[in-house]
Amino acid sequence: MRAVQFFEYGDASMLKIVDVDTPAPTAGQVLVRVSATSVNPVDIAVRRGEMRMLSGHRFPQGLGIDIAGVVAEVGANVTAFVPGDRVWGVKAGLFTRASGAAAEFMVIDARLLSSIPANIDLIDSAALPAVGVTAVTAVGDKARVVATSRVLIRGAAGGVGSAAVQYAHSLGAHVTALASERNMRFVLDLGADVALNRATTPVVDLGDFDAIIDTVGSELLQLRRHLSPNGRMVTIAVGSLGSIAAVAFSAIYGPRRIRAFFGQPPRGVLAQLTEIVQAEGIMPVIEEIYPLERIADAHRAAEAGGGRGKRVIRIGV
Ligand SMILES: NC(=O)c1ccc[n+]([C@@H]2O[C@H](COP(=O)([O-])OP(=O)(O)OC[C@H]3O[C@@H](n4cnc5c(N)ncnc54)[C@H](OP(=O)(O)O)[C@@H]3O)[C@@H](O)[C@H]2O)c1
């Protein structure tokens, strides 16, 4: 099968399409014929070697955490799926010596998969698993947004932000979206009530909110000042020392703790996402669909920023 791997850390030109053996599912696993994956910031960070303390120095490595495809074979003890089922999921762990979801086939623990809702296209669905479960966790579980909440979403046009705007809107909340000027109309169309240009709206000029969802990771302590007394703030961008320090500081000083989370979503959130999509509470937002052969271009475009939602990589049908 064809798979994307890299043999040293570096820019997008490091990504190679190679021929490798098709993996076989063991007990509890599913072999998925991958239809599509998408580019997430973590794929780019891993490829650049920014997480080498964790990803190590053994190559080749694969990449791709979002998986959407069709069950090709199930291992022993798998009863939830049969060949032909449309499934999606988020790969466990961020690093892989073999191939990730950017490959024609992938084996994955059956517990990490759920059925793709019938109301979305198989290829388009690859835009949602990782950002969708992140948005549902941030907006619902961590920030506890309800219909009466006034919510600020920062990075509102991005992958997680565009899902968070839709989800908070579907819950009935009043949503203020912070995004680039070119994306003002776009975030309003997603369901935001107010769109603010991030270049011309300093944090001090923001109003007060019951919930703040940050996807950027800077100015966290300044943002925290805009929380109402019982407000809840969540950041999902905890890659820098500054953001880690702000989260730690907020846990010790002041009444409003900044919540952060990272890594594998709790079991059940993917199934929850499936239900939310069935109700059209969140739909895929796609900047562009690239064929597998152009995965390096998709990475370059994502690194350049400024897009709306996700870059999807089409692999099969
Ligand atoms: N904790 C978790 O489990 C988890 C899960 C998923 C993602 N993440 C992390 O969350 C972050 C966002 O992920 P994503 O997939 O949504 O990324 P993305 O699609 O690249 O979106 C990021 C958004 O942030 C905006 N932005 C960039 N710099 C900004 C700034 N200085 N001020 C305000 N907005 C700014 C961008 O807007 P423009 O470029 O258009 O201006 C873009 O809309 C990444 O760091 C990612 O690693 C964490």
CSV table of N, CA, C and O and ligand atoms in Angstrom, one decimal, residues 40-42 130-131 134 154-161 178-180 182-183 198 215-216 218-219 235-238 261-263 302 304-307 309-310, ligand 1:
chain,number,residue,atom,x,y,z
A,40,ASN,N,-3.5,18.5,10.6
A,40,ASN,CA,-3.6,19.1,11.9
A,40,ASN,C,-2.3,19.7,12.3
A,40,ASN,O,-1.2,19.3,11.9
A,41,PRO,N,-2.4,20.8,13.1
A,41,PRO,CA,-1.1,21.5,13.6
A,41,PRO,C,-0.1,20.5,14.2
A,41,PRO,O,1.1,20.6,14.0
A,42,VAL,N,-0.6,19.4,14.8
A,42,VAL,CA,0.3,18.5,15.4
A,42,VAL,C,1.1,17.7,14.4
A,42,VAL,O,2.3,17.3,14.6
A,130,ALA,N,-10.7,15.1,14.8
A,130,ALA,CA,-9.8,15.7,15.9
A,130,ALA,C,-10.3,17.0,16.3
A,130,ALA,O,-10.4,17.3,17.5
A,131,VAL,N,-10.6,17.9,15.4
A,131,VAL,CA,-11.1,19.2,15.8
A,131,VAL,C,-12.5,19.1,16.4
A,131,VAL,O,-12.9,19.9,17.3
A,134,THR,N,-12.3,17.9,20.0
A,134,THR,CA,-11.6,19.0,20.8
A,134,THR,C,-12.7,20.1,21.1
A,134,THR,O,-12.8,20.6,22.2
A,154,ARG,N,-11.7,32.4,20.2
A,154,ARG,CA,-10.5,33.0,19.6
A,154,ARG,C,-9.8,32.0,18.7
A,154,ARG,O,-9.6,30.8,19.0
A,155,GLY,N,-9.5,32.5,17.4
A,155,GLY,CA,-9.1,31.6,16.4
A,155,GLY,C,-10.3,30.9,15.8
A,155,GLY,O,-10.3,29.8,15.4
A,156,ALA,N,-11.4,31.7,15.6
A,156,ALA,CA,-12.7,31.2,15.3
A,156,ALA,C,-12.8,30.6,13.9
A,156,ALA,O,-13.7,29.8,13.6
A,157,ALA,N,-11.9,31.0,13.0
A,157,ALA,CA,-12.0,30.5,11.6
A,157,ALA,C,-11.2,29.2,11.4
A,157,ALA,O,-11.3,28.6,10.4
A,158,GLY,N,-10.4,28.9,12.4
A,158,GLY,CA,-9.5,27.7,12.3
A,158,GLY,C,-10.2,26.4,12.4
A,158,GLY,O,-11.5,26.4,12.5
A,159,GLY,N,-9.5,25.3,12.4
A,159,GLY,CA,-10.1,24.0,12.5
A,159,GLY,C,-11.0,23.8,13.8
A,159,GLY,O,-12.2,23.6,13.7
A,160,VAL,N,-10.4,24.0,14.9
A,160,VAL,CA,-11.1,23.8,16.2
A,160,VAL,C,-12.1,25.0,16.3
A,160,VAL,O,-13.3,24.8,16.7
A,161,GLY,N,-11.6,26.2,16.0
A,161,GLY,CA,-12.5,27.4,16.2
A,161,GLY,C,-13.8,27.3,15.4
A,161,GLY,O,-14.9,27.6,15.9
A,178,LEU,N,-13.5,35.8,17.3
A,178,LEU,CA,-12.3,36.7,17.0
A,178,LEU,C,-11.5,36.0,15.9
A,178,LEU,O,-11.2,34.8,16.0
A,179,ALA,N,-11.4,36.7,14.8
A,179,ALA,CA,-10.7,36.1,13.6
A,179,ALA,C,-10.1,37.2,12.8
A,179,ALA,O,-10.2,38.4,13.0
A,180,SER,N,-9.4,36.8,11.7
A,180,SER,CA,-8.8,37.7,10.8
A,180,SER,C,-9.9,38.5,10.0
A,180,SER,O,-11.0,38.0,9.8
A,182,ARG,N,-10.4,39.0,6.9
A,182,ARG,CA,-11.0,38.3,5.7
A,182,ARG,C,-12.1,37.2,6.1
A,182,ARG,O,-12.8,36.8,5.3
A,183,ASN,N,-12.0,36.9,7.4
A,183,ASN,CA,-12.9,35.8,7.8
A,183,ASN,C,-14.1,36.3,8.6
A,183,ASN,O,-14.9,35.5,9.2
A,198,ARG,N,-9.3,40.4,14.7
A,198,ARG,CA,-8.3,40.3,15.7
A,198,ARG,C,-7.2,41.3,15.6
A,198,ARG,O,-6.5,41.6,16.6
A,215,THR,N,-7.9,29.2,21.2
A,215,THR,CA,-7.1,28.2,20.4
A,215,THR,C,-5.8,28.7,19.9
A,215,THR,O,-5.2,28.1,19.0
A,216,VAL,N,-5.3,29.8,20.5
A,216,VAL,CA,-4.1,30.4,20.1
A,216,VAL,C,-2.9,30.3,21.1
A,216,VAL,O,-1.8,30.0,20.7
A,218,SER,N,-1.7,32.6,23.4
A,218,SER,CA,-1.0,33.8,23.9
A,218,SER,C,-2.0,34.7,24.6
A,218,SER,O,-3.2,34.5,24.5
A,219,GLU,N,-1.4,35.7,25.4
A,219,GLU,CA,-2.2,36.7,26.1
A,219,GLU,C,-3.3,36.0,27.0
A,219,GLU,O,-4.4,36.6,27.2
A,235,THR,N,-8.1,26.8,27.3
A,235,THR,CA,-7.2,27.0,26.1
A,235,THR,C,-6.8,25.6,25.7
A,235,THR,O,-6.6,24.7,26.5
A,236,ILE,N,-6.7,25.4,24.4
A,236,ILE,CA,-6.3,24.1,23.8
A,236,ILE,C,-4.9,24.2,23.3
A,236,ILE,O,-4.3,23.2,22.9
A,237,ALA,N,-4.3,25.4,23.3
A,237,ALA,CA,-3.0,25.6,22.7
A,237,ALA,C,-1.9,25.8,23.9
A,237,ALA,O,-1.7,26.9,24.3
A,238,VAL,N,-1.4,24.7,24.3
A,238,VAL,CA,-0.5,24.7,25.5
A,238,VAL,C,0.9,24.2,25.0
A,238,VAL,O,1.6,23.5,25.8
A,261,PHE,N,-6.3,21.2,28.1
A,261,PHE,CA,-6.2,19.7,28.0
A,261,PHE,C,-5.5,19.4,26.7
A,261,PHE,O,-5.4,20.3,25.8
A,262,PHE,N,-5.0,18.2,26.6
A,262,PHE,CA,-4.2,17.8,25.5
A,262,PHE,C,-4.2,16.3,25.3
A,262,PHE,O,-4.3,15.6,26.3
A,263,GLY,N,-4.2,15.9,24.1
A,263,GLY,CA,-4.1,14.4,23.9
A,263,GLY,C,-5.4,13.8,23.6
A,263,GLY,O,-6.4,14.4,23.2
A,302,ALA,N,-1.3,25.0,5.2
A,302,ALA,CA,-1.7,25.1,6.6
A,302,ALA,C,-0.6,25.9,7.4
A,302,ALA,O,-1.0,26.7,8.3
A,304,ALA,N,1.1,28.3,6.3
A,304,ALA,CA,1.0,29.7,5.9
A,304,ALA,C,-0.1,30.4,6.7
A,304,ALA,O,-0.1,31.6,6.9
A,305,GLY,N,-1.1,29.6,7.1
A,305,GLY,CA,-2.2,30.2,7.9
A,305,GLY,C,-3.2,30.9,7.1
A,305,GLY,O,-3.1,31.0,5.9
A,306,GLY,N,-4.2,31.5,7.8
A,306,GLY,CA,-5.2,32.3,7.1
A,306,GLY,C,-6.3,31.6,6.5
A,306,GLY,O,-7.2,32.1,5.8
A,307,GLY,N,-6.3,30.2,6.6
A,307,GLY,CA,-7.4,29.4,6.0
A,307,GLY,C,-8.7,29.4,6.8
A,307,GLY,O,-8.8,30.0,7.9
A,309,GLY,N,-11.1,26.6,8.3
A,309,GLY,CA,-11.3,25.2,8.6
A,309,GLY,C,-10.1,24.4,8.2
A,309,GLY,O,-9.0,24.8,8.4
A,310,LYS,N,-10.4,23.3,7.5
A,310,LYS,CA,-9.4,22.2,7.3
A,310,LYS,C,-8.9,22.0,5.9
A,310,LYS,O,-9.6,22.2,5.0
B,1,LIG,N1,-5.5,20.3,23.2
B,1,LIG,C1,-5.9,19.5,22.2
B,1,LIG,O1,-6.3,18.4,22.5
B,1,LIG,C2,-5.8,20.1,20.9
B,1,LIG,C3,-6.5,19.5,19.8
B,1,LIG,C4,-6.5,20.2,18.6
B,1,LIG,C5,-5.6,21.3,18.4
B,1,LIG,N2,-4.9,21.7,19.4
B,1,LIG,C6,-4.0,22.9,19.2
B,1,LIG,O2,-4.9,24.0,19.1
B,1,LIG,C7,-4.4,25.0,18.2
B,1,LIG,C8,-5.4,25.3,17.1
B,1,LIG,O3,-5.6,24.2,16.3
B,1,LIG,P1,-6.4,24.3,15.0
B,1,LIG,O4,-6.5,22.9,14.4
B,1,LIG,O5,-7.7,25.0,15.2
B,1,LIG,O6,-5.4,25.2,14.1
B,1,LIG,P2,-5.7,26.1,12.9
B,1,LIG,O7,-6.8,25.5,12.0
B,1,LIG,O8,-4.4,26.5,12.3
B,1,LIG,O9,-6.4,27.5,13.5
B,1,LIG,C9,-5.7,28.4,14.3
B,1,LIG,C10,-6.4,29.7,14.2
B,1,LIG,O10,-5.8,30.6,15.1
B,1,LIG,C11,-5.7,31.9,14.4
B,1,LIG,N3,-4.6,32.7,14.9
B,1,LIG,C12,-3.3,32.4,14.6
B,1,LIG,N4,-2.5,33.3,15.3
B,1,LIG,C13,-3.4,34.1,16.0
B,1,LIG,C14,-3.2,35.2,16.9
B,1,LIG,N5,-2.0,35.7,17.1
B,1,LIG,N6,-4.3,35.8,17.4
B,1,LIG,C15,-5.5,35.3,17.1
B,1,LIG,N7,-5.8,34.3,16.3
B,1,LIG,C16,-4.7,33.7,15.7
B,1,LIG,C17,-5.7,31.6,13.0
B,1,LIG,O11,-6.2,32.6,12.2
B,1,LIG,P3,-5.5,33.2,10.9
B,1,LIG,O12,-4.3,32.5,10.7
B,1,LIG,O13,-6.6,33.1,9.9
B,1,LIG,O14,-5.3,34.6,11.2
B,1,LIG,C18,-6.5,30.3,12.8
B,1,LIG,O15,-7.8,30.6,12.6
B,1,LIG,C19,-3.0,24.4,17.7
B,1,LIG,O16,-2.0,24.9,18.5
B,1,LIG,C20,-3.2,22.9,17.9
B,1,LIG,O17,-2.0,22.2,18.1
B,1,LIG,C21,-5.0,21.2,20.6
